[in-house]
Coordinates of N, CA and C in Angstrom, one line a residue:
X1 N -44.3 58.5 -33.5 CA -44.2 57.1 -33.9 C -44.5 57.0 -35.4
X2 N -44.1 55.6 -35.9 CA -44.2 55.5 -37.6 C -44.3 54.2 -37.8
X3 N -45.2 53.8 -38.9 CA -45.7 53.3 -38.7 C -46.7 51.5 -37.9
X4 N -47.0 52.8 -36.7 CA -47.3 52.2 -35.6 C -46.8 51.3 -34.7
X5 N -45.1 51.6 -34.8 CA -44.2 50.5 -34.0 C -43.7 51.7 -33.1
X6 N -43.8 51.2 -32.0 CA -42.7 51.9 -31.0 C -41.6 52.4 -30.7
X7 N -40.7 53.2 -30.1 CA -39.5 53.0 -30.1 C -38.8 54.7 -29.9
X8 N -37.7 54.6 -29.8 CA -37.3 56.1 -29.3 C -36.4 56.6 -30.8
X9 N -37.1 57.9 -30.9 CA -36.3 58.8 -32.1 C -34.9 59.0 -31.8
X10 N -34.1 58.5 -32.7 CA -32.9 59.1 -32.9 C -32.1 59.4 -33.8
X11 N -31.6 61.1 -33.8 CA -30.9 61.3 -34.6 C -29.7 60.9 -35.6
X12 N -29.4 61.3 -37.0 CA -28.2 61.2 -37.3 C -27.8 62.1 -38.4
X13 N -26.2 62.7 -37.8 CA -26.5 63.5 -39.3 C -25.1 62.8 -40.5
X14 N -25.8 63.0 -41.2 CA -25.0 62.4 -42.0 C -24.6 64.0 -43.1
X15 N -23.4 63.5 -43.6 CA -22.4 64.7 -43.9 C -22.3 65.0 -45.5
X16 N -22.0 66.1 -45.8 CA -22.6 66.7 -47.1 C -22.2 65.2 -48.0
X17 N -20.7 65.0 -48.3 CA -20.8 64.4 -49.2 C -21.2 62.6 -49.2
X18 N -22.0 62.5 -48.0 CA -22.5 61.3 -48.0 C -24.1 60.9 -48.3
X19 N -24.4 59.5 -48.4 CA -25.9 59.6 -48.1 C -25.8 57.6 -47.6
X20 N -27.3 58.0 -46.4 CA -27.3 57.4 -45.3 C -28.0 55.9 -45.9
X21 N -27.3 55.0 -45.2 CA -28.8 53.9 -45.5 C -29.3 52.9 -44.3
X22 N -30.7 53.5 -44.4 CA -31.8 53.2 -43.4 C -32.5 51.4 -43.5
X23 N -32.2 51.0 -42.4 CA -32.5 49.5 -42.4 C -33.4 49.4 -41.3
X24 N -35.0 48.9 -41.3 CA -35.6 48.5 -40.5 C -35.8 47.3 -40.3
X25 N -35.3 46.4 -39.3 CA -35.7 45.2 -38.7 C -34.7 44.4 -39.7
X26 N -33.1 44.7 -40.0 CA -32.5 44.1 -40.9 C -32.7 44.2 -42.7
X27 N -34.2 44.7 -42.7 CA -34.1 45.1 -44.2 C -34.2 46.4 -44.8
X28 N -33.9 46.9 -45.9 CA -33.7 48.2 -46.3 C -35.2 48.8 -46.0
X29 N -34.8 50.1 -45.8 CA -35.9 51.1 -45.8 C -36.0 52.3 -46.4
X30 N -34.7 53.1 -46.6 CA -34.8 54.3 -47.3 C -33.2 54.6 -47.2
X31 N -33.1 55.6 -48.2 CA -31.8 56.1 -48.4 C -31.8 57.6 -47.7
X32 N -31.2 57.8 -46.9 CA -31.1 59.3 -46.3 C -29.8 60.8 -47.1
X33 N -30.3 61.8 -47.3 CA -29.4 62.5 -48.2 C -28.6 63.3 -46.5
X34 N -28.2 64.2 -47.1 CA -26.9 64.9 -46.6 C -28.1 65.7 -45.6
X35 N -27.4 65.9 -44.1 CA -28.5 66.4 -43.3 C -28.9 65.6 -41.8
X36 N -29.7 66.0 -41.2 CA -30.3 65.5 -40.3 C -31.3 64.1 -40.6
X37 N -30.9 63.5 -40.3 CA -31.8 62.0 -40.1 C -32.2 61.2 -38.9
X38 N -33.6 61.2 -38.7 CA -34.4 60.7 -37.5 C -35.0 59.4 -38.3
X39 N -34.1 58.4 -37.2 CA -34.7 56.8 -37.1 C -35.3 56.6 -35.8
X40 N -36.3 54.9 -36.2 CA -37.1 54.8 -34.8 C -36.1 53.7 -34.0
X41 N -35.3 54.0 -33.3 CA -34.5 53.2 -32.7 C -34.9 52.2 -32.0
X42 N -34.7 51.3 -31.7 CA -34.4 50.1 -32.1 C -34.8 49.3 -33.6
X43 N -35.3 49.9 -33.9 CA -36.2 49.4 -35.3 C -35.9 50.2 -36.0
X44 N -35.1 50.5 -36.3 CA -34.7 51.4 -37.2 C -33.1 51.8 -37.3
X45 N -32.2 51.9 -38.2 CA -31.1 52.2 -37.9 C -30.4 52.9 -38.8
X46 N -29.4 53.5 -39.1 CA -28.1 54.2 -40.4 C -27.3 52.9 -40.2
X47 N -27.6 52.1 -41.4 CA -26.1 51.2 -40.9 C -25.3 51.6 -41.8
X48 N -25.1 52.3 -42.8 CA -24.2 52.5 -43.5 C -24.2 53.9 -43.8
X49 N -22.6 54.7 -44.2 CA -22.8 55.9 -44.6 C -21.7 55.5 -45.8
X50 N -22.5 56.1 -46.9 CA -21.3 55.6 -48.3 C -21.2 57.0 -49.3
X51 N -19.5 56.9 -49.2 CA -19.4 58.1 -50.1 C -19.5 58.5 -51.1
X52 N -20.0 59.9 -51.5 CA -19.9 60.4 -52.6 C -18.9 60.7 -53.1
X53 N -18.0 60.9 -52.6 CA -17.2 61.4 -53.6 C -16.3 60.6 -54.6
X54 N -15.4 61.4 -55.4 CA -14.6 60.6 -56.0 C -13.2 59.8 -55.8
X55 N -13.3 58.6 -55.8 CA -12.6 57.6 -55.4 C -11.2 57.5 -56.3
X56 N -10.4 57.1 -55.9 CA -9.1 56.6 -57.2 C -8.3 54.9 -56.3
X57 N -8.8 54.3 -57.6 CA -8.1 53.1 -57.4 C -6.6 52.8 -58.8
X58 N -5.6 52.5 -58.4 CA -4.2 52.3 -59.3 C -4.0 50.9 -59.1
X59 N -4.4 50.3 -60.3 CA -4.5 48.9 -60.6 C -3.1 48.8 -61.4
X60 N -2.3 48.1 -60.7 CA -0.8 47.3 -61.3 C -1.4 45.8 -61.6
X61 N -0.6 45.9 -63.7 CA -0.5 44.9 -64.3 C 0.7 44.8 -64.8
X62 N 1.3 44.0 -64.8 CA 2.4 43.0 -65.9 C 1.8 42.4 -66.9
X63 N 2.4 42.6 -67.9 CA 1.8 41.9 -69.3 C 3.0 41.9 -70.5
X64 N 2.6 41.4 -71.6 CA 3.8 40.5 -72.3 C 3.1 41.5 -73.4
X65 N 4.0 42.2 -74.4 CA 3.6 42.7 -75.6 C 4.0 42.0 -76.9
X66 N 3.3 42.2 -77.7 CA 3.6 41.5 -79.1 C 4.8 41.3 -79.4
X67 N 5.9 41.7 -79.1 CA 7.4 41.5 -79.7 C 7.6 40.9 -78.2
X68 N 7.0 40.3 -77.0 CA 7.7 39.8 -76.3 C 8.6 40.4 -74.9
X69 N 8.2 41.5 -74.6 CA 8.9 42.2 -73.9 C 7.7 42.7 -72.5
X70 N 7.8 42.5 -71.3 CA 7.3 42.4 -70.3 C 7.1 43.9 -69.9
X71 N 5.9 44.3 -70.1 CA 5.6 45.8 -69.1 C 5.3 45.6 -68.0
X72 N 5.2 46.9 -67.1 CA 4.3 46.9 -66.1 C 3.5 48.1 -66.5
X73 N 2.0 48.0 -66.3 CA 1.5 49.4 -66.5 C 0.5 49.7 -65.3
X74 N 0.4 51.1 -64.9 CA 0.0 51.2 -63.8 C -1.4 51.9 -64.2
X75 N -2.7 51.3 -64.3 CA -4.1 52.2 -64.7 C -4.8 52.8 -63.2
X76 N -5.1 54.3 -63.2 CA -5.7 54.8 -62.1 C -7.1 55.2 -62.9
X77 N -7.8 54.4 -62.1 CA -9.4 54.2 -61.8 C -10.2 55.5 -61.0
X78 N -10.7 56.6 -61.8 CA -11.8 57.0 -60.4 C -13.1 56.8 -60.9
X79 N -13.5 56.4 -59.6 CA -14.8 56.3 -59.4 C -15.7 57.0 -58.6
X80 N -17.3 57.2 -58.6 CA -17.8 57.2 -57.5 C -19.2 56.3 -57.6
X81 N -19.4 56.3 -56.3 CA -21.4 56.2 -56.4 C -22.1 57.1 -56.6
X82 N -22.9 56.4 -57.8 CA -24.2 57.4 -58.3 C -25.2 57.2 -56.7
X83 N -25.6 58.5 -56.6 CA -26.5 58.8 -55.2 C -27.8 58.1 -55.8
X84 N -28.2 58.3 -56.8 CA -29.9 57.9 -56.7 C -29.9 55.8 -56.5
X85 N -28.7 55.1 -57.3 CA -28.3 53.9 -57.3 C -27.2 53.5 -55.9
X86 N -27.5 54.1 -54.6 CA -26.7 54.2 -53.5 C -27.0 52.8 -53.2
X87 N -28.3 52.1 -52.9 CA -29.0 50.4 -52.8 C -28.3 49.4 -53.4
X88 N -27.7 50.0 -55.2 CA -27.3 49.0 -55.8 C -25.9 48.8 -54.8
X89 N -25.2 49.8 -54.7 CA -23.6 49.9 -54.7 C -23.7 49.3 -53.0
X90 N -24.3 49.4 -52.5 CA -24.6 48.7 -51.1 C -25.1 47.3 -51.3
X91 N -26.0 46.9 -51.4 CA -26.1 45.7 -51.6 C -25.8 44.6 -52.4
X92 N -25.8 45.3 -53.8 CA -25.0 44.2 -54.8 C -23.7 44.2 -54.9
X93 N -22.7 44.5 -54.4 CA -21.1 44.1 -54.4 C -20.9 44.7 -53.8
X94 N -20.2 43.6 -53.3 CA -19.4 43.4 -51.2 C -18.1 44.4 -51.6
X95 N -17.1 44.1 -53.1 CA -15.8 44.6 -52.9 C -15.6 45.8 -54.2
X96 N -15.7 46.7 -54.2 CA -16.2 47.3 -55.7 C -14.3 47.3 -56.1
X97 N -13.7 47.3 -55.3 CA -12.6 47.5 -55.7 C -11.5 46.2 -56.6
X98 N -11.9 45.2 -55.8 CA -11.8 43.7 -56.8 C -12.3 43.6 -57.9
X99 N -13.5 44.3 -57.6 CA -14.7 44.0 -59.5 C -14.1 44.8 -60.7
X100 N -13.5 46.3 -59.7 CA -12.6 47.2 -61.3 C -11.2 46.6 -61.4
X101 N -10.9 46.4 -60.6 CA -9.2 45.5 -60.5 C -9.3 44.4 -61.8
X102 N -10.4 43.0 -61.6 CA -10.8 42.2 -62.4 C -10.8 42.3 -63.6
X103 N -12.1 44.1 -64.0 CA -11.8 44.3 -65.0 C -10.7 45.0 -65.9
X104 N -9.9 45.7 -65.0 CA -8.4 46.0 -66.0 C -8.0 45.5 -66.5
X105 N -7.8 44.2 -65.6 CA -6.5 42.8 -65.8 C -6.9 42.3 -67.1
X106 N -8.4 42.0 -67.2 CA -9.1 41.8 -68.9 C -8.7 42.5 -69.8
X107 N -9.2 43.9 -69.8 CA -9.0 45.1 -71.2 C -7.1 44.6 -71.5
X108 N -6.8 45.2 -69.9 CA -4.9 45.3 -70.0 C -4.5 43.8 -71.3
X109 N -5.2 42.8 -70.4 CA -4.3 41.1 -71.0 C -4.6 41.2 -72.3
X110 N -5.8 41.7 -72.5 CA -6.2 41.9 -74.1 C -6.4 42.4 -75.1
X111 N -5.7 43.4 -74.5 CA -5.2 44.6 -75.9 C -3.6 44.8 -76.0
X112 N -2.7 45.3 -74.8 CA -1.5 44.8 -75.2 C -0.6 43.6 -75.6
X113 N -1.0 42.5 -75.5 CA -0.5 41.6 -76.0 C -0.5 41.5 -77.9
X114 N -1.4 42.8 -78.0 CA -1.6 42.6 -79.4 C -0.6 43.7 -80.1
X115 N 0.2 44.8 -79.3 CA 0.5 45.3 -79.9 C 2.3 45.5 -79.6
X116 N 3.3 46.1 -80.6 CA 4.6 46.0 -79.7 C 4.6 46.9 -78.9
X117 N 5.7 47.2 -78.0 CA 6.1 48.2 -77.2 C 6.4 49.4 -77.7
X118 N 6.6 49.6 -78.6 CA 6.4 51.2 -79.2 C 4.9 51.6 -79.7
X119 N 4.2 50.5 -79.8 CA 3.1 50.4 -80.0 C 2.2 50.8 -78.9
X120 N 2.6 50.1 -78.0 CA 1.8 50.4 -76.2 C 2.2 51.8 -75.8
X121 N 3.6 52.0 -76.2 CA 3.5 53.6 -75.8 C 2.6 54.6 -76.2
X122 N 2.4 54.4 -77.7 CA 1.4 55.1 -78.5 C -0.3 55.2 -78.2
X123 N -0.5 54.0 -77.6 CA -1.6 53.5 -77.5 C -2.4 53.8 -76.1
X124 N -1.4 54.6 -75.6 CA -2.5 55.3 -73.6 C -3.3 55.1 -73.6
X125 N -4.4 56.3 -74.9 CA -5.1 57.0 -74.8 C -6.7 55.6 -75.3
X126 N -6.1 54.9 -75.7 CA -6.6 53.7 -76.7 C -6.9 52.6 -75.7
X127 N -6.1 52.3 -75.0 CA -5.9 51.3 -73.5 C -7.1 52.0 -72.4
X128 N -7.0 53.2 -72.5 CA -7.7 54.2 -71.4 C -9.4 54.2 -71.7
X129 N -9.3 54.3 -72.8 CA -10.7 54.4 -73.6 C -11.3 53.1 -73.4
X130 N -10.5 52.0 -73.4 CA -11.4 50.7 -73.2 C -11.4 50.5 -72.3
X131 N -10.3 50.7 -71.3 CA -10.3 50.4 -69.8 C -12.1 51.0 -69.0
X132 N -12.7 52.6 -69.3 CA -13.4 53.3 -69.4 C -14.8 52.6 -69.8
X133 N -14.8 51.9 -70.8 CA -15.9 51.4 -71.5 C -16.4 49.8 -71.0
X134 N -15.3 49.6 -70.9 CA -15.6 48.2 -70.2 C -16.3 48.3 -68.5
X135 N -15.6 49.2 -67.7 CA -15.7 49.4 -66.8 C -17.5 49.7 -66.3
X136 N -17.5 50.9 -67.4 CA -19.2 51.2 -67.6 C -20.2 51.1 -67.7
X137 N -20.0 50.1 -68.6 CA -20.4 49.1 -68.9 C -21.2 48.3 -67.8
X138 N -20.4 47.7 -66.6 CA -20.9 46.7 -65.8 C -20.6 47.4 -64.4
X139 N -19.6 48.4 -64.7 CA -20.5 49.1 -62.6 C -21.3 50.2 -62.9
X140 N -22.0 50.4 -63.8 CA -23.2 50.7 -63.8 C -24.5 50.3 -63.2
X141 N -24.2 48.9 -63.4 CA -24.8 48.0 -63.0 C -25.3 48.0 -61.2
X142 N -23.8 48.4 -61.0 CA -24.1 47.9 -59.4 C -23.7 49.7 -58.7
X143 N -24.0 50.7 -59.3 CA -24.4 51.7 -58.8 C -22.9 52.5 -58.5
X144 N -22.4 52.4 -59.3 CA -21.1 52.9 -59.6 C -20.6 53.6 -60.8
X145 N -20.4 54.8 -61.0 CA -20.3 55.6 -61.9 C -18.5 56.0 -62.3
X146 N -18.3 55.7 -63.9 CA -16.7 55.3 -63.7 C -16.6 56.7 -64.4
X147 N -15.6 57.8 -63.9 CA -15.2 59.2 -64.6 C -14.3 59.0 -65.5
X148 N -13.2 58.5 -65.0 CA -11.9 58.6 -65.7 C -10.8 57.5 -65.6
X149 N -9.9 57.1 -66.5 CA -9.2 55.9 -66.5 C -7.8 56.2 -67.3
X150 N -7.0 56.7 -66.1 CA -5.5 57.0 -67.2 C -4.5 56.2 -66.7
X151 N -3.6 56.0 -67.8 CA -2.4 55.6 -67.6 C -1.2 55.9 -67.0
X152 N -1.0 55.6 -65.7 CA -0.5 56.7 -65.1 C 1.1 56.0 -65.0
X153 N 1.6 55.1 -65.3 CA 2.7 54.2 -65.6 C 2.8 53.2 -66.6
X154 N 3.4 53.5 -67.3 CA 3.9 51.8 -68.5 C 5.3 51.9 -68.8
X155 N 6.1 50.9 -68.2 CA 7.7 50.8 -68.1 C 7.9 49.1 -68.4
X156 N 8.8 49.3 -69.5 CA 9.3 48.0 -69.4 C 10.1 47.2 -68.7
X157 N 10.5 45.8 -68.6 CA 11.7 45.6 -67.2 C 12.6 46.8 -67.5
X158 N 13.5 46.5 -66.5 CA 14.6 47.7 -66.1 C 15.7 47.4 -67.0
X159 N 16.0 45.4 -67.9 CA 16.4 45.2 -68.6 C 16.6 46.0 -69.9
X160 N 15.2 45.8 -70.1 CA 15.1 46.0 -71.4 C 14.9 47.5 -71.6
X161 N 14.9 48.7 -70.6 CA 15.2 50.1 -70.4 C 16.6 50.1 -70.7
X162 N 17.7 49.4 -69.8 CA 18.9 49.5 -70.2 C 19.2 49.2 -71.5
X163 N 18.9 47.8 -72.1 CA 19.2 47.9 -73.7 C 18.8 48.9 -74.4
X164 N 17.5 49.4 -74.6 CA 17.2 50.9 -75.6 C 18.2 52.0 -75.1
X165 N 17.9 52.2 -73.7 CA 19.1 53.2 -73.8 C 20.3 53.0 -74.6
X166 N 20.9 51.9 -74.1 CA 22.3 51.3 -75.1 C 22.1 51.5 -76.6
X167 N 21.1 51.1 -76.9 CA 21.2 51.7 -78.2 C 21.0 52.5 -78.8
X168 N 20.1 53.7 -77.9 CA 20.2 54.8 -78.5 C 21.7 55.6 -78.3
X169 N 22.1 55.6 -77.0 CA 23.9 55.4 -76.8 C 24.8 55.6 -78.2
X170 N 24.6 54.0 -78.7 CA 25.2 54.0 -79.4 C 25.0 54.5 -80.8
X171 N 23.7 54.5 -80.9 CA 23.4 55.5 -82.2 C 23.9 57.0 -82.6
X172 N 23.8 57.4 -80.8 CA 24.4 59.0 -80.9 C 25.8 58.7 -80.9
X173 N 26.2 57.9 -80.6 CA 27.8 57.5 -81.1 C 28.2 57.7 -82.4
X174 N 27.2 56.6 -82.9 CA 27.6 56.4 -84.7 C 27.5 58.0 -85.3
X175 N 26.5 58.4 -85.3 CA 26.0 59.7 -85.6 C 27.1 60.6 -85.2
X176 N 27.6 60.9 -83.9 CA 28.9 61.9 -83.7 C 29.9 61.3 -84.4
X177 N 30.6 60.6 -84.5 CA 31.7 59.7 -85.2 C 31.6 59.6 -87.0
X178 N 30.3 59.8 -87.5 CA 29.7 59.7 -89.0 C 30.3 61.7 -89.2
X179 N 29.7 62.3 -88.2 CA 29.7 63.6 -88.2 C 31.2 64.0 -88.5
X180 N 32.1 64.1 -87.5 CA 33.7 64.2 -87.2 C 34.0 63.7 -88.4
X181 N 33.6 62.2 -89.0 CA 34.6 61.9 -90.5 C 34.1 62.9 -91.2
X182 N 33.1 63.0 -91.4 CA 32.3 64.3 -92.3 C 33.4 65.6 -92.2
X183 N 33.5 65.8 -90.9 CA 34.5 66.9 -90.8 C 35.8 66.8 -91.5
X184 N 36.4 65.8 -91.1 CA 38.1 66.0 -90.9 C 37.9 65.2 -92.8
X185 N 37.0 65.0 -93.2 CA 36.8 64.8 -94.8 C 37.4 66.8 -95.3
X186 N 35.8 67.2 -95.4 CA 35.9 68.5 -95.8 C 37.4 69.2 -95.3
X187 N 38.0 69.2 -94.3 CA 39.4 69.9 -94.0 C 40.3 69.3 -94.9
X188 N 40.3 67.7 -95.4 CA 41.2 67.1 -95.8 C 41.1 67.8 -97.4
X189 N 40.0 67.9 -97.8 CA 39.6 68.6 -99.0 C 40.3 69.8 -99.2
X190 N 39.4 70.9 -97.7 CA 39.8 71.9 -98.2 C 41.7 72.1 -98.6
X191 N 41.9 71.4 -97.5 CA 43.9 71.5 -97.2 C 44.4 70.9 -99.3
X192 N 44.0 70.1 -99.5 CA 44.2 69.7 -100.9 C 43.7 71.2 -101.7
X193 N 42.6 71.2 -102.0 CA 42.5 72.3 -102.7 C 43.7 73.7 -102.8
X194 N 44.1 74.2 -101.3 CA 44.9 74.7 -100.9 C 46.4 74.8 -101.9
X195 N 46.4 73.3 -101.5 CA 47.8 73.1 -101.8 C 47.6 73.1 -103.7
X196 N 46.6 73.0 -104.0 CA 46.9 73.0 -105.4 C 46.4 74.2 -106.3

């Protein structure tokens, strides 16, 4: 018995990369690690088992870039819970995946809009870095530890893919056709020289 309430022991085991949380009579009581765990049942319970490991959430945004041209960019989120802050990430936020979602959509709205599209290409590493800091910033807070934050997609409409292509198209056009007069120049040369 513990402390002097009744009730029948029962096991649980909870699995390496988890850790348990122990609720007596509806309120918290202890965090259980990886292993065997004895509660006083009825008064006692595991109501939760929350993972350790590392999570990946892929947050899709649309957004408008400085010259006007609509991306989509795809940011993958991992995360985990810190074990010793297992209380926070349980009891203080219901959806942890809404709260990093939330914060993308911020960094995303307000850093590419500042820059063009050749600009956003350049800028991954820059987008990722804030996505990262922002992030850490505030699920810290609620017992969530943020690893990594890449860019794992950024495409413009499908429009505006076909126009660049078209123009590069046509560039390698100009350029082969600039080339060829270049050519049938020098022959025209050489053939003159020839003849004289």
């Amino acid at each position: 018995m513990s402390d002097g309430l009744g009730g029948c022991c029962c096991c649980y085991c909870i699995r390496q990369t988890e850790i348990g949380i122990v609720e007596q009579f509806g309120q918290f009581k202890d965090l259980k690690p990886a292993g065997l765990a004895c509660v006083l049942w009825p008064i006692q319970d595991v109501t939760a088992r929350l993972s350790l490991r590392i999570q990946q959430l892929d947050v899709n945004c649309e957004t408008k870039t400085k010259d006007n041209v609509f991306v989509n960019v795809v940011i993958s989120v991992q995360f985990s819970i810190i074990a010793a802050e297992a209380f926070n990430a349980h009891y203080k936020l219901t959806d942890p995946y809404s709260q990093i979602t939330s914060y993308v959509y911020d960094v995303i709205r307000s850093t590419i809009p500042k820059l063009t599209l050749d600009e956003t290409f350049a800028a991954k590493e820059e987008i990722t870095h804030k996505v990262v800091e922002s992030l850490q910033a505030t699920m810290n807070d609620y017992g969530y530890s943020i690893s990594k934050a890449l860019v794992t997609d950024l495409s413009p409409d499908y429009k505006v893919k076909a126009a660049m292509n078209e123009i590069n198209a046509q560039k390698r056009l100009r350029s082969a056709a600039n080339e060829k007069a270049e050519a049938e120049k020098i022959i025209h040369v050489k053939a003159a020289e020839a003849d004289a």
